[in-house]
Structures are given as structure tokens and as C-alpha cells.
């Protein structure tokens, strides 16, 4: 007979322990989630000491575990709230392993920004923040190792380990999940949710909710690996305007300082930074500067004016701002820009000094920072608070970004980070690190697609990549395919080694890049609405097919395609021949470019797709809000008059509507609610809580020409012009009805001829 314990302290959670003490079964409201079937301590001799017995459940909260050597440890169960159960264990020796039971047909998503595939089941996942493309790389390492697993059985596992560890997700044994931390404390969160959205929403209760980037971050970005001087910065800014490409962020990467990191402009490279920033502002640009958490004793000289060392190194060293060795000496770290000290953000004085340096730059008109690196903390280093580098190795990027956020948040500035741990999204948006400019499955475009999907469902919704890949020269084809993919991410950013300027890659590249930059900018209200939804419900912007269809086992095998929200299914071309298979889930779908209606539940094969196309499919019943593209989303008083800006057109909303027989609803980021319903011969489109002065342009995808169109009950006239203000026009070829409603409440009815 099993011992069943129900505790008022743990309800609605329930723990069930068989008499033999072989496992602890965990239930929520009567639903079995998983079982803790083993705990193990790894001694200094690396010998596993398994738990012999679970016994004596005290007050429904603490289980005393008897070890093989006769010692005991207490396993604590604490209810954080009705959806989250915390399990903690502490021992004298470092190195803990917990084993959980995996049910048959149970599948997992998450595990951080992984590059190999979407499904986490069957993988060994290293929890070791590292420079994936660096010289001393862990073949399993990640820029963002997030120890979060989402199960399709209605729960999640958050394995909190700021030190190095791993997750064996049914890799060694099909029915087991093994979680290892190098620390002497093991903390597990069992997170209940009726679906993946609710699991992520509850996870954010633990680590903090993602911060929505400012509106201007959703326009396109431009950067180079190295700006040789201000002339190249001006070239990028002005050529974007000359070629009518929307853009409003310039990232000045390394080098820009007198040395790494002095926080002072190299005047040989940028003679007049104040004038440069003013000029960029008037062109409608925000400017980010590159940083790393280092100050160098020895620096490489990349451009004229770079000093062989950082002038502030001695000051930082004397004041104990760096990690140190056991003997108290500064721990010097070799990295790709030289040799230096790594800032110790556990030291309040270090943190205060760092914030002061960033605030000086922000006061000069800088709009944010690209926070590179953060992965190189030596495991044997010692921090100000006495912890080893190995104890906070994964947490270190968060400490670095958090200190930067304390400065940036005062100025509403943006942080853009490469590495991170659980909770990083409450401080910054991120990019997926250094990818090669090719179609390699392990390091090229395919891996970029996978990593963005995995990061997004691991609690990093504002994720992007370097268009063209960072490493190596690009080709026109690689650049375009990458740009097409990035146009469907919340941030669309050009960066990398070698030539990445569309105007230097040929007229075809300029034409196609301009189209997708405009496409990305036009999706702003959709992106921003999804961003608000993320904070309100947990739902990520980018999500794998299995996220929406968790109970269809084959969807976990579908890689290289994703949903953007619920409405758009995106299938990037990731091979040089322009071919791929696409899975359309059950339901009806519409090809975004051709309007062709397609039945779901099948795989389709695309062969030799034109270079200027990316497969996008719209779920029938979708409402997609758009805007007319503009040069910049930045609005400043001294903006040049020829520059078009978001505030000029934000009150003019385009609704791309794909009706179905069921009512469609879309909630805009400002709280406006739009509805569409098709009843036999009548199609109605209405708004609720929308501003009275908002203009609406309706693009309604229907395969029949209306006989009557009304607005507020008043018939509208059919017209033949393309901008039918107060009237309507039907495109027979594209099967699109276009209606423009100048102002007022949206109450449109479209009638078709009775059959």
C-alpha cells in the first residue's frame, strides 16, 4: 500500500510516496505530472552515492533522504503559489544529480538557445555558457543555456543552476530526465500549466517578465564588424535613406574606444563624435555602442589610434574591480581583443563604477549598448563575495547585463546582449551569436533558424540574428535568404565580417532587401501587439509548430519552420537550391503571396523557389494589422523634414483580413479589439475601443465580389481608384476587397450575392 500525503501547505499539489520509498510522485489537482525517482551526490572522488530511501514526510513539506553511507539530507517541498512547486536539497559536497520520470510519448521543448533541432527529448544539453564560436569552445556549449523544459503533459521543469551543469533529457534512458549541477544545492521548480503559454507565464513569475523593447527597435538595424571611421557610419546611414530602405538603428561595434574598454571615443577613428551623433539623430537614427565586461592590460591595435593597453586598467585593478585568483592577484583573461581583467559585478564598487561609465555615454546622446561576451569567466576565479567562477558561471552574463540595465533604464536606453541565463529577457533583447555565412546545418543559416525558435520558447522572446551570418564573406544568395528569415523576427539587423551593405552586393540585393525591410517595418503593429501579449500571457512571438499542436507527435520533428504569433506560419529557405518541405498543420491556410488556399494536415514540397520569395502561410480567420512603411520610428524635433516617421502614420492602420466562418478577433497593442465574422452572405468587420480619429484601410481576402458594402449602415460606392477613401474597390486578380474608412467607429458590412 502506498503512503499518500495531502498537506494544506501544498494543495493543490500532492505528493505520493510508495512504502519502499523508491520515488516521490507529484500530482496537481489529481493530475500526475512526474516523479522524483533518484537523488545522487557526486563526491570528490566522483563516485555516485544513490539515495537509499525516502522516508518520514514531515508536515507535508520535508522528506528526509537516507544515503547509502548512512548520512541524510533534507529534501524540501515549498509551494510558491498554486501553480509552482519548489523542490530544494542541500548537501556538504558539491555535485548534485536529480532524476525525474519521463512518461511514454512525453515530449519536451526548451533548454535554451540550442542549435541542433527543436525537440529537446533525446538530447544531452550542456548548461555551460560559452563562446560557441570561440577557440576554447565546448562542443555542447551554448551562449544562452536556459535550464527550462516544457512538457506536453501540462507542466514545466525549471532547474536553477547558476553554476555549470547539464540536462540529460531521455538521452541515456528513454524514461528518465537527469539534471546535474556542480553546486551543493539543487533547486527544481515544477511549473503547472494547461498549455505552453501558461507554463511560460508562470515561469516568468519566477525569473521576471520580458521587457518590451522601445518601438524604434522594431525597425531595421545596420552595423559592421568594424567601422574604420565616421565616413563609413555616414555611408550606412545615408545610403539607407538614398535607397529608400527603412532603418533607424546604427550599432557601432568594436573598436570605437581608445582601447578595450576605456569608454572614450578614439578620436583618430571618430574625430568629432558629438557632431556624428547629432547628424545621425537628425537622419532619424538611434546609436548603440559595443561593450564587453573587460578592461585590458594588453590590447590589439585594430585601427589607428588604438592604444596597446587601457588607461583605466590600473585604476580598476588597484580598486579590486576584477575577479582574482586564490592568492589575491588579478585573474587575467585572454580574449579575442587582448588580455585583461573581467569585471566582478558581485562587488558593489565595481557595479557603481560601471554604471557611472555607461551613464556618461548616455548623457552624451548614446541610445543603448551592444553587450558582447560574458561567457569567458574562468571556473577557478574568485569573486568579491567569495564564490568561485564555477558557482556563478552561467549567472555572470545576467550580472553584467543587470548592472548595465541599472544605467540604461534611467535613460530609456536599449540593451542588446549575446549571452544570458534564465531571466535575461527582463533586461535586454538578444542575438544568437556568431554564425557562419553559409547554409551549414551546424553553424550556418539552418542553425540560426533553430536557435531563434529554441531561445523564444525558453523565455527569450526578443531574439534575432546577424543577417548574412557573422563569420566570413557572404554571397548575394546567402544574404537574401538570411534577410528574408530575419524580416519575420522582432528585430531585423545587418551585421558581420566583410561586406554586408546591400548597395555593395548588387542591384538584385538592394531591390529584394528593400522589399523585406519594408515588409518588416509594415508588420510593426503585429510585432508590437504580440510583444504585449507575451508579457500578458507568456505566449512567445516565435514558436515551433509543436508549440501550437503539442498533442500531434510528428510536429516535434518539424524543424526550420515556425509560427509568428498564431496567424503566420513561416518556412524560411535554408538551402542553396531554394527547395524544402513545409508542414501545414490541420486547418485551412492561405499562401501569403499568391492567395492560394491550402488544406492543412499535409507536407508540401517546394522546389527551386525564386530568390525573392520566402514561404509564408496565413491561418484562415486571421487579422493582421499593418502600417505603411516609413524611414524611421524615431521622432525628434530636429529630424530632417524629408524623413518620414512612425508618428506621421501610426494613426492609419491597415487590417489584412483572411475571413473564416468562425469569428476572428485581434487585440492591438493599444487595447483596440478588431473582429471579423462571416455569416452566409454577410461579412462584418467591427472595432472596439479604437481611437475615433484612426483611419482604417481594410484588405479583405475573399473570392467573391460584393454587391453592397456599408460603413455604419451607410452604403459605400464602388470605385476604380487604388485609394478609395470612403469607397471600395475589388481586385479580381488578387481576390482582395479594399475599403478605406476615414475616421470614426469601424462598423463595416460586406454583402455577397445570394446563391
Steps between C-alpha positions, in 0.01 A plus 500: 500500500632842410531780751297796372546837666285805433616818668312826531836670443545333162148490357416479213829306474507148643794271574467122493779278635489119466592306814833395352593865465609451141354825367296807576207542265384856440137581420314825436124501555510124464697503173827308509789714375827319571696312767826572675653154481859560608737746662875460486801680644828493311787489749847637440594158369215536249326195639124497484323450831136419427210569729408185689167607635241777513326504837324705769301768323492778760200732487465431130806713435830325575620154398804358678714304255723223637822458300697178447776623728251557783487877470179687431388807316175688515299541185270801534170550319368856499193627318589832336139535386222272375691438177863473613660244731861557610720203587835570666776282641832593655802287583856551622661382179467676166343318210134405504297291258123463500314247289139551394268253335405555136168358387455317173445733201596802714678768296692809607580841359747759632843455652637833384636628172590162352613469137433137403122447491175615660402201716706465818401136563792264446770767539790566733487875570808663647427775753824683440498856370777518244616680187366238262716624211807576714832318513438306821141397434292229660354296210173491696528851646248777449496878510172478691461176697152534648418198723130503418307210350138522384313169503199427283342340808415838650801593711846647480828435679726793589832369631671796664877460473710817474804273488597255226276198456311295242158363414475144370153511344431130438845483338643217713168331582168552322299524821728732698591869518835549677591845627851573632641806672858551614377686809409364843141618473243361260187702427214382279182683413207287383279742307143405418323638195208390286704584191845629407384862530397455861821314585708790364276754670553324834873465431516880466365519857831343603755679281323824405299607195671591172545871437347622175759692295417860404296542183801619301671163551243338270627682191815364326856531633839545329847422628847391388756282669736800486426860407837631384381854557199729515483513118385136498239573765367786287505276192275244669261762636471699178495211256205347686313825443619534140378149414168550681577223750333552840758498779552685826766321706875521446716274719861610526681175572861457605727682490379848582694573819857604568544143630287214636315630706567864581152629413668786310467555123816447296535847348724372220213274390210729597641856511169671583267253676269775627441628146462143371231420757311823421511426128376145551220621726380749236498215246272307736745252653558365847860399579622202705861449610676166542637396841643196677547438875880537471768763530828410338855493626604410145291593194525427129521799265219464246487858370727805532466667838449180699729489803687179596330504840199656670591808697244417768629146558730599786226697676258206475769256609604700807137538607429128475242519222610171339468131585811374675696184565536313830812701584312828455660597169285612208382217278606604149282357224613453141229591251475600134593864562799440728557418867314669783309486824139389511270728697363348819141621527455334841712791628273802567788737423559339160133518422479868600806592290368310197163676521676838516692426179183405311308800632769735367448357152122510528516865602693570179216364286574127472175299485612160621773239508588179320623282787735246344673208673424404860579131450871495589493503882768250618358224718783531754481877538382652828239775536467782750231309690719189522336286235700314239452578134359151460222581748370796299631424152155487339366786711788736415352632171187598692706685762677686219178589318312582822764756603478653152121507526520705818660777294304448178155490656533855635544627142253261332798355314515155338729210589591240237679197644665183366502267801264450789334277754143459626337841540731685260203621292383737774810709427582465131416374155757256362665364188604141440875548484749425227368295209685426176390664175386182327235228505682272747256311722732527800618860475320673211150624418317177598656517847398866530137409429500221759673709768253788470206260535654328803599824671149635457331203672767511773389842622694727260228640273697794357766310307671561167806412292766666284364525144748321276658324797787650695799289393646521150411672174142468386344448158195672356294181537605435862438861596153507342384170650621619841325836458173329407516295819599797717214711366265270694691544828421786740838661425649507149871580519787498248843419647806293425851478366571615147246667274143509634383820328214430255624774263839321477340162424321599179170638374315172559598504867399865539159434345422189704643632826300823462183294453555289813616797709174674407308178568657475845426864580139464381450214749575732794147500650492120475843465664421749773160346574664157532758657733227627732336157483828341608502697824129440561471128419851358458446425132827551307512686169693221323386147580555152351218310334481262798432795731161551334435126446656328806296181470598420140823300551633562149502879552799461733697376200419812295806726499593814303151647500311694765195701588520876540210543738209270418430648158818463293683177426852572371716246316836664415704368210818365660672321210669636185261321261195688626316179588346367820200315642236689698255352747163673524316396818129409499275780381487726194794714395556773243824557314589856601643594160258332259178473700477127423292310758658181632379218720695428817610168645746434217862555399557699182821512300631827357752474218738769374314792656588840356771689685262780598246274675475348846210258561243662731155360570211670678260313725146543369313736730800725569504876538847648450552869581750690282627853442638677197882477520691813598869593518524508878309420817700775675332835563722795596444873466791563261427204268572592139168593333535247216519208746167317547431380854271264691306770682385637163315182407446305824136607510440349158455126542485236228311180584592198285197275549464132407139417594369167621155386610607525862538842658854639485633730772823699523602718794731784402777617732301811601202295617293539181313182409415408141250234401404335173214257445358337188129406514381338178475805272615769744852584617533741794811680627474696824727676747478554872692760705687628194578876480228701327756684282664180368482436127450138393593331175343156467654237272249216500596174327176362349443314174171678420421855399261680737163631389476746789754645746387718793673700773290579804198387301567748218571347156843572351560549131714273288796679344777417259781693671756331725437730799121486537455728802146446623443255210605151398679319220527128423810351334376206292850367438625502862153438647536790746234749602647835604303744714624826657307638797617858571422532875253387762367170627578205277173327410527356151269248339569327168221316322533241226243399249260234624545165332 
